[in-house]
Short mmCIF file of C-alpha atoms and ligand atoms in Angstrom, two decimals:
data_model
loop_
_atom_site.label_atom_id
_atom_site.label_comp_id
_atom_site.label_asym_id
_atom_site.label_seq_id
_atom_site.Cartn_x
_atom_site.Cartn_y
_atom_site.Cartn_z
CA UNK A 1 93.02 75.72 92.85
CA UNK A 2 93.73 72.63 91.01
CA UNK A 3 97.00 71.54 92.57
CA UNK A 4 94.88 70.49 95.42
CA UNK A 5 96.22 67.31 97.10
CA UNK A 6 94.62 64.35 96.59
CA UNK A 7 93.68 63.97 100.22
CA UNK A 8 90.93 67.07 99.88
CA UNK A 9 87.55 66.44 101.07
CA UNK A 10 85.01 67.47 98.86
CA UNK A 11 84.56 70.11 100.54
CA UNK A 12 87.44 71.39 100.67
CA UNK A 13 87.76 71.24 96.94
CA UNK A 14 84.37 73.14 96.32
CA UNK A 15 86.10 76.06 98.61
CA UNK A 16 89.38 75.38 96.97
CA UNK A 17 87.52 76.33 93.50
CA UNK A 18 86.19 79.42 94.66
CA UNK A 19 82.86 78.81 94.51
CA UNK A 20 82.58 80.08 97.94
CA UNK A 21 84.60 81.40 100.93
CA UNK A 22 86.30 79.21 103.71
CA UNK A 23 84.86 79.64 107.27
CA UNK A 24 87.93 81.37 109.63
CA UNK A 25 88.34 80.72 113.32
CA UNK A 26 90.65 82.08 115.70
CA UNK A 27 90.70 80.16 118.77
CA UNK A 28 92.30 81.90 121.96
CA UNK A 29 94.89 83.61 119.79
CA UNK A 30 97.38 85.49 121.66
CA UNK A 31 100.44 87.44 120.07
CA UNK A 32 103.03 88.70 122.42
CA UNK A 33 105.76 90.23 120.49
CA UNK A 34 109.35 90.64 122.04
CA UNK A 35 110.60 93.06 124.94
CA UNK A 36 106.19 93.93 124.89
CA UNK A 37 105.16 94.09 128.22
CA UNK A 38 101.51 93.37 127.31
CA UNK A 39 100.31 91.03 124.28
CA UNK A 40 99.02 93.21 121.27
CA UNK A 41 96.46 90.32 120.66
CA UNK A 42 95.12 88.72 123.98
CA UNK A 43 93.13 85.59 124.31
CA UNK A 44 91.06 86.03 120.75
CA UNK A 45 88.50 84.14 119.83
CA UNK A 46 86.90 85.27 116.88
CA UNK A 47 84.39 82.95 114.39
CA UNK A 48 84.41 84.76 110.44
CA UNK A 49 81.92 82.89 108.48
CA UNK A 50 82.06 81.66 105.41
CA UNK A 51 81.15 84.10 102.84
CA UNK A 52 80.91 87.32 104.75
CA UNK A 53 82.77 90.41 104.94
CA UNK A 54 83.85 91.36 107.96
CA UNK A 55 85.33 94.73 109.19
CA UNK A 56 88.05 95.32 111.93
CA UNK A 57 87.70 98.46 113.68
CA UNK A 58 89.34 100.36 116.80
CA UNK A 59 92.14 102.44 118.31
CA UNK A 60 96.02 102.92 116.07
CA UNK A 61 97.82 100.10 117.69
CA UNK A 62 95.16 97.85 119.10
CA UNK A 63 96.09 95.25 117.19
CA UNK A 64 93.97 94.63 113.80
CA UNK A 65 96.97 94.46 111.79
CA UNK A 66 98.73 91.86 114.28
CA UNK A 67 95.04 90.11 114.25
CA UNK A 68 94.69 89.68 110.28
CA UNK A 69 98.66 88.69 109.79
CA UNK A 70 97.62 85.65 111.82
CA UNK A 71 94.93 84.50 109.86
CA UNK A 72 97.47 83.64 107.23
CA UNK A 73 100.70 83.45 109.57
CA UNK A 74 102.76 86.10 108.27
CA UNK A 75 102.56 86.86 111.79
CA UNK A 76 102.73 83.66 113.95
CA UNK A 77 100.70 83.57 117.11
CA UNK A 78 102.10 82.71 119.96
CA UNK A 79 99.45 80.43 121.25
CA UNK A 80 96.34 79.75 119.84
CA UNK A 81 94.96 77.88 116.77
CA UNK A 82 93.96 79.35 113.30
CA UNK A 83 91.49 76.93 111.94
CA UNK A 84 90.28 77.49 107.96
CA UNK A 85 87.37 75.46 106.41
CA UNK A 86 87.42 73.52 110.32
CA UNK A 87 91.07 72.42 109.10
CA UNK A 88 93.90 73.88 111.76
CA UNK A 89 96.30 75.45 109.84
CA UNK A 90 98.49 76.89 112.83
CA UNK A 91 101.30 74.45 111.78
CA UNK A 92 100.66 74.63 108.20
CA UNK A 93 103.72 75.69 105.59
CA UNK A 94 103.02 79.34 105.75
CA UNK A 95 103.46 79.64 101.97
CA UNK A 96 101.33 76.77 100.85
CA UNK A 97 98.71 78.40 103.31
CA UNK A 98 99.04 82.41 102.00
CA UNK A 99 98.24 80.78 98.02
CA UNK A 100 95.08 80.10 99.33
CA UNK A 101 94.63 83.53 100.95
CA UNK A 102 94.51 86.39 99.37
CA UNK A 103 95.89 89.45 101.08
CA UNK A 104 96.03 92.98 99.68
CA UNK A 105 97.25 96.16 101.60
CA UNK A 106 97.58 100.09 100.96
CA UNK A 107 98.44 101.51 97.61
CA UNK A 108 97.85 97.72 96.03
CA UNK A 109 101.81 96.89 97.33
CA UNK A 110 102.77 96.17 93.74
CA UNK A 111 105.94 94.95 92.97
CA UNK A 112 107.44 98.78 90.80
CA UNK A 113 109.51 96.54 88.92
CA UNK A 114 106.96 94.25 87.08
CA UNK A 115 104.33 95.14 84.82
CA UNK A 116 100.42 94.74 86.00
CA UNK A 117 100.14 91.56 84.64
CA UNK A 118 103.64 90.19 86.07
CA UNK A 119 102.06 91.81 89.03
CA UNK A 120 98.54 89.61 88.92
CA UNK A 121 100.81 86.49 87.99
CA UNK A 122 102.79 85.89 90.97
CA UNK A 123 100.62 83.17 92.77
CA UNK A 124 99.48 81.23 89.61
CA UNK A 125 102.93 81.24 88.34
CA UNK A 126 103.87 79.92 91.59
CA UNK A 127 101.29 77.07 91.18
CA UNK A 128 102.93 76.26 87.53
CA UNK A 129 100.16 77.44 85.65
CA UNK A 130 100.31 77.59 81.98
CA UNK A 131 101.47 81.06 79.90
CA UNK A 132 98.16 80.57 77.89
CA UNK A 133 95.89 80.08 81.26
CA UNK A 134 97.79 82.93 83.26
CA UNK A 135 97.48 85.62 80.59
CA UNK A 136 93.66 84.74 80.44
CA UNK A 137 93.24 84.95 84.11
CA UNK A 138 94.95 88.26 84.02
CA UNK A 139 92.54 89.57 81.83
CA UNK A 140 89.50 87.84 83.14
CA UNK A 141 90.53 89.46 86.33
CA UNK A 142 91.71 93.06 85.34
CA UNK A 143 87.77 93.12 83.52
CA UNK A 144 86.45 92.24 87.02
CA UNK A 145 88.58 95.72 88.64
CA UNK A 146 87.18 97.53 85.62
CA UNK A 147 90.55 97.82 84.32
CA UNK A 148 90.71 97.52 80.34
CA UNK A 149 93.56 94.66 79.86
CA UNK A 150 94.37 95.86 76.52
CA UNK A 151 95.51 99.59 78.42
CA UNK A 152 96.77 98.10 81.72
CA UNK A 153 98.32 94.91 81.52
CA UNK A 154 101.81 96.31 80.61
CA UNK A 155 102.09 99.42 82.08
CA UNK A 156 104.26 99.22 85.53
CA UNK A 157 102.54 100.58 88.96
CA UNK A 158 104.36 104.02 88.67
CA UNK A 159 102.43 104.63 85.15
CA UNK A 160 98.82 103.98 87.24
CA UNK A 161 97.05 106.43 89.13
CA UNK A 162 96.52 105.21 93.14
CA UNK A 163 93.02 103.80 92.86
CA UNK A 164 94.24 101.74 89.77
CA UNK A 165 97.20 100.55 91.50
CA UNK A 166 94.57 99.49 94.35
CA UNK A 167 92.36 97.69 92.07
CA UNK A 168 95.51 95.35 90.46
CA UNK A 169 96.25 94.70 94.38
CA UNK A 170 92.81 93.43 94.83
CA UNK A 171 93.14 91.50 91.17
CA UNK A 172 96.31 89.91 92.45
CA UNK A 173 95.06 88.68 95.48
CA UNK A 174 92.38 87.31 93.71
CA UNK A 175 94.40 85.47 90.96
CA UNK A 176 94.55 82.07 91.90
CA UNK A 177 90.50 82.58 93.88
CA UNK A 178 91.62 82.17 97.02
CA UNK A 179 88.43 81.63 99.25
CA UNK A 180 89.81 84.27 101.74
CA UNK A 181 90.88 88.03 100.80
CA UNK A 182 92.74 90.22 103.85
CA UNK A 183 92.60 93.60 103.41
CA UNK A 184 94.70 96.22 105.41
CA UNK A 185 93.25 99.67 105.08
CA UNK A 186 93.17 98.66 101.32
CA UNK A 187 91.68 102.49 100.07
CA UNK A 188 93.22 104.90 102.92
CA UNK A 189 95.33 106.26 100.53
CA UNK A 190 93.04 107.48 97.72
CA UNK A 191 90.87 110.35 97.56
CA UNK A 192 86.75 110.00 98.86
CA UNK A 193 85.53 109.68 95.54
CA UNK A 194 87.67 107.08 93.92
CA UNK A 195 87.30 105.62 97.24
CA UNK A 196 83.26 105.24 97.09
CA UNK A 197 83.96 103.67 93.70
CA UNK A 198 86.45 101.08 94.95
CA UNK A 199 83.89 100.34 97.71
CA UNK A 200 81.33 99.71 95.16
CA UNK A 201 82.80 97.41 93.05
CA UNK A 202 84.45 95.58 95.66
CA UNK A 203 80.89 95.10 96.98
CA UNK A 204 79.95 93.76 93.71
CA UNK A 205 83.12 91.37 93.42
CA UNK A 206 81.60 90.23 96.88
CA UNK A 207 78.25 89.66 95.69
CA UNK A 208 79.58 87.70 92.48
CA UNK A 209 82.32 85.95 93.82
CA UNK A 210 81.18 84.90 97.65
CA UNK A 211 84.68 85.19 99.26
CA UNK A 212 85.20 85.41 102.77
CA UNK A 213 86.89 88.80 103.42
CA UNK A 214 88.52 90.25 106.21
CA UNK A 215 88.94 94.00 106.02
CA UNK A 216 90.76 96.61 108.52
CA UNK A 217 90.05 100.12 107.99
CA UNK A 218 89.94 103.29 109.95
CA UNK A 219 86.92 104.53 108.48
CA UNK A 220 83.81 103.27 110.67
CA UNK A 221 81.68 104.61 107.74
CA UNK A 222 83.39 102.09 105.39
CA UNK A 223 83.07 99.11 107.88
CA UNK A 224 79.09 100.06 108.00
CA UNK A 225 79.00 100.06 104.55
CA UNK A 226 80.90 96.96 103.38
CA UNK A 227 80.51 94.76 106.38
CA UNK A 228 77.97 92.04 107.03
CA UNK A 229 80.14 91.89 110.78
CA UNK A 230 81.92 94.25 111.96
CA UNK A 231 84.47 93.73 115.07
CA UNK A 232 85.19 96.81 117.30
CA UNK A 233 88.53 96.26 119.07
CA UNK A 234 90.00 98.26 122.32
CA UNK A 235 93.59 97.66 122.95
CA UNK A 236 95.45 93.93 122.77
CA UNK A 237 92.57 93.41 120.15
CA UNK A 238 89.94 93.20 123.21
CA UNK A 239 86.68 92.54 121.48
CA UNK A 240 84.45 95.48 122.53
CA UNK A 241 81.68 94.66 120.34
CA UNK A 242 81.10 91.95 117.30
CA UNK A 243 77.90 92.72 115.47
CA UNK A 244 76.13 93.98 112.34
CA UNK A 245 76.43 97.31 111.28
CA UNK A 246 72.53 97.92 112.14
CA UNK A 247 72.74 96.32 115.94
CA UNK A 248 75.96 98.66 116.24
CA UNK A 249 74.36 101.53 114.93
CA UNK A 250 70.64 100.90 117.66
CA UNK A 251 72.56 99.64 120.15
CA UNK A 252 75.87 100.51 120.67
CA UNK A 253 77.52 97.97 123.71
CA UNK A 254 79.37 100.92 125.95
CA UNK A 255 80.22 104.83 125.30
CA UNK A 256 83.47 103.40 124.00
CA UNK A 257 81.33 102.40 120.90
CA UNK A 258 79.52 104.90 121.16
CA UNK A 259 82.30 107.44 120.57
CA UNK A 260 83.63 105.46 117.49
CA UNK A 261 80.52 105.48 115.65
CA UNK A 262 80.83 109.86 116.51
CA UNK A 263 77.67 111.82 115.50
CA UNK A 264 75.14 111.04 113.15
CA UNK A 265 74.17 107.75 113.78
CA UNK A 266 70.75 108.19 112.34
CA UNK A 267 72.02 109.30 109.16
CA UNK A 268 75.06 106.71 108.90
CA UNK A 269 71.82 103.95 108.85
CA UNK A 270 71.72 105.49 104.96
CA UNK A 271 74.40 103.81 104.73
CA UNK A 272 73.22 100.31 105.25
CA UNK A 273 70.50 100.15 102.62
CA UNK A 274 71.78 99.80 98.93
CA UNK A 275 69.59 101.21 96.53
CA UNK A 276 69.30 98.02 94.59
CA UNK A 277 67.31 97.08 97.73
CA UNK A 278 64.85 99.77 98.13
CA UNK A 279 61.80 99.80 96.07
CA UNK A 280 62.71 101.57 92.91
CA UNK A 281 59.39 103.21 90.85
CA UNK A 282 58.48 102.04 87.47
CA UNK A 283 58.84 104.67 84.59
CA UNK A 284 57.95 105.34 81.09
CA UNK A 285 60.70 104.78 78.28
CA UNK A 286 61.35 105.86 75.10
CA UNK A 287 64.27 105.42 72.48
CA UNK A 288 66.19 108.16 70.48
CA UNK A 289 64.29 107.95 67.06
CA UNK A 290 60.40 107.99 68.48
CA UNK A 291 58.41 110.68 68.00
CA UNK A 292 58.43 112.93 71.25
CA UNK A 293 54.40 113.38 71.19
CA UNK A 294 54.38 109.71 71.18
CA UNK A 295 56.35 109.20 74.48
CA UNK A 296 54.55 111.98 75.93
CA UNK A 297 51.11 110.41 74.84
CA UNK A 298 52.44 107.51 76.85
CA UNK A 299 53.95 110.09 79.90
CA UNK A 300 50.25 111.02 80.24
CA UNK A 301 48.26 107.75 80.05
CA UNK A 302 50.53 106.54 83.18
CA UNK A 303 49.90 109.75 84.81
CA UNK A 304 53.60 110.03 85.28
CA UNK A 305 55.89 113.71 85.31
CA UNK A 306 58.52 112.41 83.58
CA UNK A 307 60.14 109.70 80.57
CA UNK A 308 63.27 108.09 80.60
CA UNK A 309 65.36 107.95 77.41
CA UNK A 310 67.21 104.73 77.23
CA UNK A 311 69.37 103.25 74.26
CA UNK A 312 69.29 99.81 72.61
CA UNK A 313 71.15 98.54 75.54
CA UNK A 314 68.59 99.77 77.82
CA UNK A 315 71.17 102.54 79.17
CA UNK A 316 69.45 105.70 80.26
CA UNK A 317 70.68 108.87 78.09
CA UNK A 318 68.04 111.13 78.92
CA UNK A 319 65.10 112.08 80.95
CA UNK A 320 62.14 114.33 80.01
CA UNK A 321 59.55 116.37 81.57
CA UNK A 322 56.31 116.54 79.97
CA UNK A 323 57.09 120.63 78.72
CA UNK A 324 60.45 119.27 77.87
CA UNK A 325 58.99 116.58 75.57
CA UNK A 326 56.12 119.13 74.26
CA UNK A 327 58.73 121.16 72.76
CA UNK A 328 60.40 118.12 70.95
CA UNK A 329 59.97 116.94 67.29
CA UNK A 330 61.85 113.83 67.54
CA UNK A 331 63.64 111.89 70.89
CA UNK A 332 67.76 112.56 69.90
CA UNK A 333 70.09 110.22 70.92
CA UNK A 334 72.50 112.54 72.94
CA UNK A 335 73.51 111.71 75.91
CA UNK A 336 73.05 114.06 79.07
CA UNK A 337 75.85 114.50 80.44
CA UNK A 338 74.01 116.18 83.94
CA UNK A 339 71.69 112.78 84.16
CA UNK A 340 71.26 111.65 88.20
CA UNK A 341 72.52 108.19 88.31
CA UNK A 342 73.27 106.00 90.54
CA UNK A 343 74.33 102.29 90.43
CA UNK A 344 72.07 99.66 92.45
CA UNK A 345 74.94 98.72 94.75
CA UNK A 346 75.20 102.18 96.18
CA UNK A 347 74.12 103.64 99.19
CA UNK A 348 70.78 105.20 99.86
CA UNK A 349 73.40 108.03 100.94
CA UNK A 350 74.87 108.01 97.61
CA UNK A 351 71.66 108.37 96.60
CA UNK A 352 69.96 111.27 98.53
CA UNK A 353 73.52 113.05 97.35
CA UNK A 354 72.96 112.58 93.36
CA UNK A 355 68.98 113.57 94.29
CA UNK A 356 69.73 116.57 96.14
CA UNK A 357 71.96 118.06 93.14
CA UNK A 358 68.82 117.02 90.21
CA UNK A 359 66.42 119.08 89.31
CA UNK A 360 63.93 116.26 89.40
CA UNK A 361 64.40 115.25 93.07
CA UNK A 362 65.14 111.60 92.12
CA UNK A 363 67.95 109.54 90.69
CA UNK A 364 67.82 107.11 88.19
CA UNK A 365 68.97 103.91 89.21
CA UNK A 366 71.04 101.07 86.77
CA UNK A 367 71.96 98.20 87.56
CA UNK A 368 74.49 95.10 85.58
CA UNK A 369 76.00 96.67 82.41
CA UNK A 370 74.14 100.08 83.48
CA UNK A 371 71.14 99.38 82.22
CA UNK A 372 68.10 101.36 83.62
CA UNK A 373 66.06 99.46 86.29
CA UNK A 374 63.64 102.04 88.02
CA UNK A 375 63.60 105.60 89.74
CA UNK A 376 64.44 106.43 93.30
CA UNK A 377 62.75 109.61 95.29
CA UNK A 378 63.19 110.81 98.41
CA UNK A 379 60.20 109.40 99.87
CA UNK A 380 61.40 105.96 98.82
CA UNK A 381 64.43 106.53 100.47
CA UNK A 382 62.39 107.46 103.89
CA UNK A 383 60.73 104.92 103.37
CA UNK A 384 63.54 102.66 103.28
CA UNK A 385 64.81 104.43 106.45
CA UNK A 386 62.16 103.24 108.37
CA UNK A 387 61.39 99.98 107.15
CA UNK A 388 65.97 99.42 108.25
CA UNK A 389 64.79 100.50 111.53
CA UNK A 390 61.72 97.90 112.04
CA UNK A 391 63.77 95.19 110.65
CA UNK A 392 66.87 95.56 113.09
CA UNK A 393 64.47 95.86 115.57
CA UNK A 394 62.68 92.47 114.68
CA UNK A 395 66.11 90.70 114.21
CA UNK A 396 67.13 88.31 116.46
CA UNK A 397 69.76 86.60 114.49
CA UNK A 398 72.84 85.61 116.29
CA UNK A 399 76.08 87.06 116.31
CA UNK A 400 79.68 84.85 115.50
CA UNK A 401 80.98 84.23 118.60
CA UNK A 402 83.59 86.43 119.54
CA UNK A 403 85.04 86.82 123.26
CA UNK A 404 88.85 87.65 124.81
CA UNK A 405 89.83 84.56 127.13
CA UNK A 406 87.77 84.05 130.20
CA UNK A 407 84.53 85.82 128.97
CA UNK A 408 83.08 82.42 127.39
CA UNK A 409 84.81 79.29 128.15
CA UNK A 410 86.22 78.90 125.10
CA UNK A 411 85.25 75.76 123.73
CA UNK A 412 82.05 75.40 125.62
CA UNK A 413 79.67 75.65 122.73
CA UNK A 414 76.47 76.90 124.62
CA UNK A 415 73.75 74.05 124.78
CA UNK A 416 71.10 76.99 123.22
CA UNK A 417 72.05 79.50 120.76
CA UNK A 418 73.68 82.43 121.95
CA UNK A 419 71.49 85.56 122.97
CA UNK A 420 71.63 88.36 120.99
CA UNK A 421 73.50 89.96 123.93
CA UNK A 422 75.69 87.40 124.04
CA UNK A 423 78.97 86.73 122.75
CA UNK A 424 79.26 90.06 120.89
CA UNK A 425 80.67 91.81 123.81
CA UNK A 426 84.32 91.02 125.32
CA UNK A 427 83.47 92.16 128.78
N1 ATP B 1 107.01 93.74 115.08
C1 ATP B 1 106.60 94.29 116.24
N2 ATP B 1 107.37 94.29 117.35
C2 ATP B 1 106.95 94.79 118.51
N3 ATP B 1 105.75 95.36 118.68
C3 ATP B 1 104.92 95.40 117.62
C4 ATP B 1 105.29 94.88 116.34
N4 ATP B 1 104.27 95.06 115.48
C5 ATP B 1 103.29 95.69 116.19
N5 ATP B 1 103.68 95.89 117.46
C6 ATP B 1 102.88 96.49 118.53
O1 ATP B 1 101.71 95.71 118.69
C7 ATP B 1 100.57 96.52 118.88
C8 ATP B 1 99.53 96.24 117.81
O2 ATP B 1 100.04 96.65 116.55
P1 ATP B 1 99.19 96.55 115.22
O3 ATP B 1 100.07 96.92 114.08
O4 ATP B 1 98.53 95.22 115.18
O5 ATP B 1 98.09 97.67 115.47
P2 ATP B 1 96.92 98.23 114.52
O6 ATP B 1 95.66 98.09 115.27
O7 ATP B 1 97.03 97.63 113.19
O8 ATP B 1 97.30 99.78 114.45
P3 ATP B 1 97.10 100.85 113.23
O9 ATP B 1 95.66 101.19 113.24
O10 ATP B 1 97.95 102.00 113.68
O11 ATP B 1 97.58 100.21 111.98
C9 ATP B 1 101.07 97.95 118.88
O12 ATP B 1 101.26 98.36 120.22
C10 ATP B 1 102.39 97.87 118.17
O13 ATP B 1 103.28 98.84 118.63
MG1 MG B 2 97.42 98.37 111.26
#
């Protein structure tokens, strides 16, 4: 933000800009709210790095929501220090402090009164922003939700359908680039499939933008799927386990765990490799125009099955066997509409879904501005499997601490780095 004051470090500037998240640490946060005969937060100490997304899960009323409206004190703890960037911001002003964190809950929270872009404007009006620079952010940022600004930006909330009304929460939180985002159960109120696409593109906002992001959801799935950490509370926010979604997954710290992450564990680990990051096989292209005998003289030579179609911008429109281009004068330019895609950032899940319903047995993966970047088959995707497997196996990298008062001595930084057993469970 550029009202920073003069008195920023550096540092704080670069995180201030938005170039990357702020680091988050709870230290021994407790929240005891009136006439409660036990705290709903006890004793937390929880490190969020800089940069990641991590997921709160557990049990209705454990205390995630309590836990997340500390970070930015619309909840105030009632001891313990909130520390941002290493600066503690437990006496802060509250509403200097929420301008620099973003914070989006269910159904977007829009304000039905004001348009979408009145909507996105709040914060950097706040910060006296110019008309001219406002109305460009609120376009810049309605692009980045996939939201065309010329449609959206003055129709009110009531006019947009629930996932749009989601994505202008997440654009207003992000107006003034906060380096943190809070998100409560930001898509339990939209249907699975506008859900998996929110999911995506949030992931993709991560990957481009680098905030830190603290999520709550219900959904364990969607914690295994968006988090780089996810935190498993039992009641009064008890840490029960604080790990990656693959250590959680192979080695679950009690049956409480256990029960949360239900059946399937094997085949939620599809949902920890991205396609993008499985290795995707080369195919032959053609363009609408050639001469089919051409493209299949090319089919054979690489000894593939199959071509793939792709316009000027490298978008796929088609793919052909080798009878299907046989039969064919010249490539046409349609599109298929029945064409298995699948974007790089989704899941190898997503994937095996789209494969399972084409013909071919494969998907056709795109990547930025959909352009084709390779094939995906089922064996890739076992092979994938495995290779996810061997790797969280191998990895020994250490958790954030994360402990309930009285498991770790709090500010006794361990002389060695902590064991991967260590510091993930409250006990
Ligand atoms: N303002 C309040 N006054 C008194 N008790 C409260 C208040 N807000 C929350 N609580 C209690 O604190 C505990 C934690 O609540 P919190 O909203 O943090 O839970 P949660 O984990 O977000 O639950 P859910 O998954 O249902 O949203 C609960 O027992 C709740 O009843
Ligand atoms: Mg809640």
């Amino acid at each position: 933000m550029s009202e920073s004051a003069p008195t920023s470090t550096p540092e704080q500037l670069r995180h201030a800009e938005g170039i990357t998240g702020a680091s988050i640490l709870l230290d021994k946060v407790t929240k005891r709210y009136p006439g409660q005969a036990k705290p709903a937060v006890d004793g937390l100490t929880l490190e969020i790095p800089a940069g990641k997304m991590v997921m709160f899960v557990g049990p209705s009323g454990c205390g995630k929501t309590t836990t997340l409206k500390m970070i930015n004190r619309l909840i105030e703890p009632t001891e313990g220090r909130i520390v941002l960037n290493g600066e503690d911001v437990t006496k802060k002003d509250g509403d200097q402090l929420r301008r620099k964190i973003g914070y989006v809950i269910q159904a977007g929270g829009l304000f039905p009164h004001m348009t979408v872009a009145a909507n996105i404007a709040i914060v950097p009006k706040m910060l006296g922003w110019d008309k001219e620079r406002i109305a460009a952010r609120v376009d810049e940022l309605l692009e980045l939700v996939s939201l065309d600004p010329g449609v959206y930006r003055n129709r009110f909330p009531k006019e947009l359908s629930g996932g749009q009304q989601q994505r202008v929460g997440v654009a207003r939180a992000l107006a003034a680039d906060p380096p943190v985002l809070l998100m409560d159960e930001p898509f339990g109120a939209v249907d699975p499939i506008t859900r998996q696409r929110l999911q995506d593109e949030l992931l993709q906002i991560q990957a481009d933008l680098q905030k830190t992001i603290v999520c709550v959801t219900h959904d364990f799935d969607e914690a295994v799927k968006l988090g780089d950490w996810i935190a498993i509370f039992d009641e009064g926010a008890r840490l029960v386990q604080y790990d990656t979604p693959e250590r959680i997954l192979g080695d679950p710290a009690n049956e409480f765990v256990e029960n949360f992450i239900g059946s399937g564990a094997g085949l939620k680990q599809l949902t920890l490799t991205r396609v993008g990051d499985a290795p995707l096989a080369a195919a032959v292209t053609g363009r609408p125009g050639e001469a089919a005998a051409d493209v299949l003289e090319r089919v054979k030579t690489a000894g593939h099955g199959h071509a793939v179609i792709v316009d000027a911008r490298q978008r796929p429109l088609q793919w052909l066997s080798r009878r299907q281009l046989s039969r064919l004068q010249t490539i046409s330019p349609v599109l298929d509409p029945k064409l298995p895609v699948v974007g790089s950032r989704a899941t190898l899940n997503d994937a095996l879904d789209t494969m399972l319903v084409s013909s071919a047995g494969a998907a056709l993966v795109t990547g930025r501005r959909d352009a084709f970047e390779g094939v995906i088959d089922v064996q890739t995707v076992m092979a994938a499997i495995t290779k996810a497997h061997e790797a969280a196996a191998m990895d020994s990298m250490d958790a954030p601490v994360g402990t309930n008062t009285g498991a770790i001595p709090a500010a006794a930084e361990p002389a060695e780095p902590l064991a991967a057993g260590e510091g993930r469970t409250g006990q």
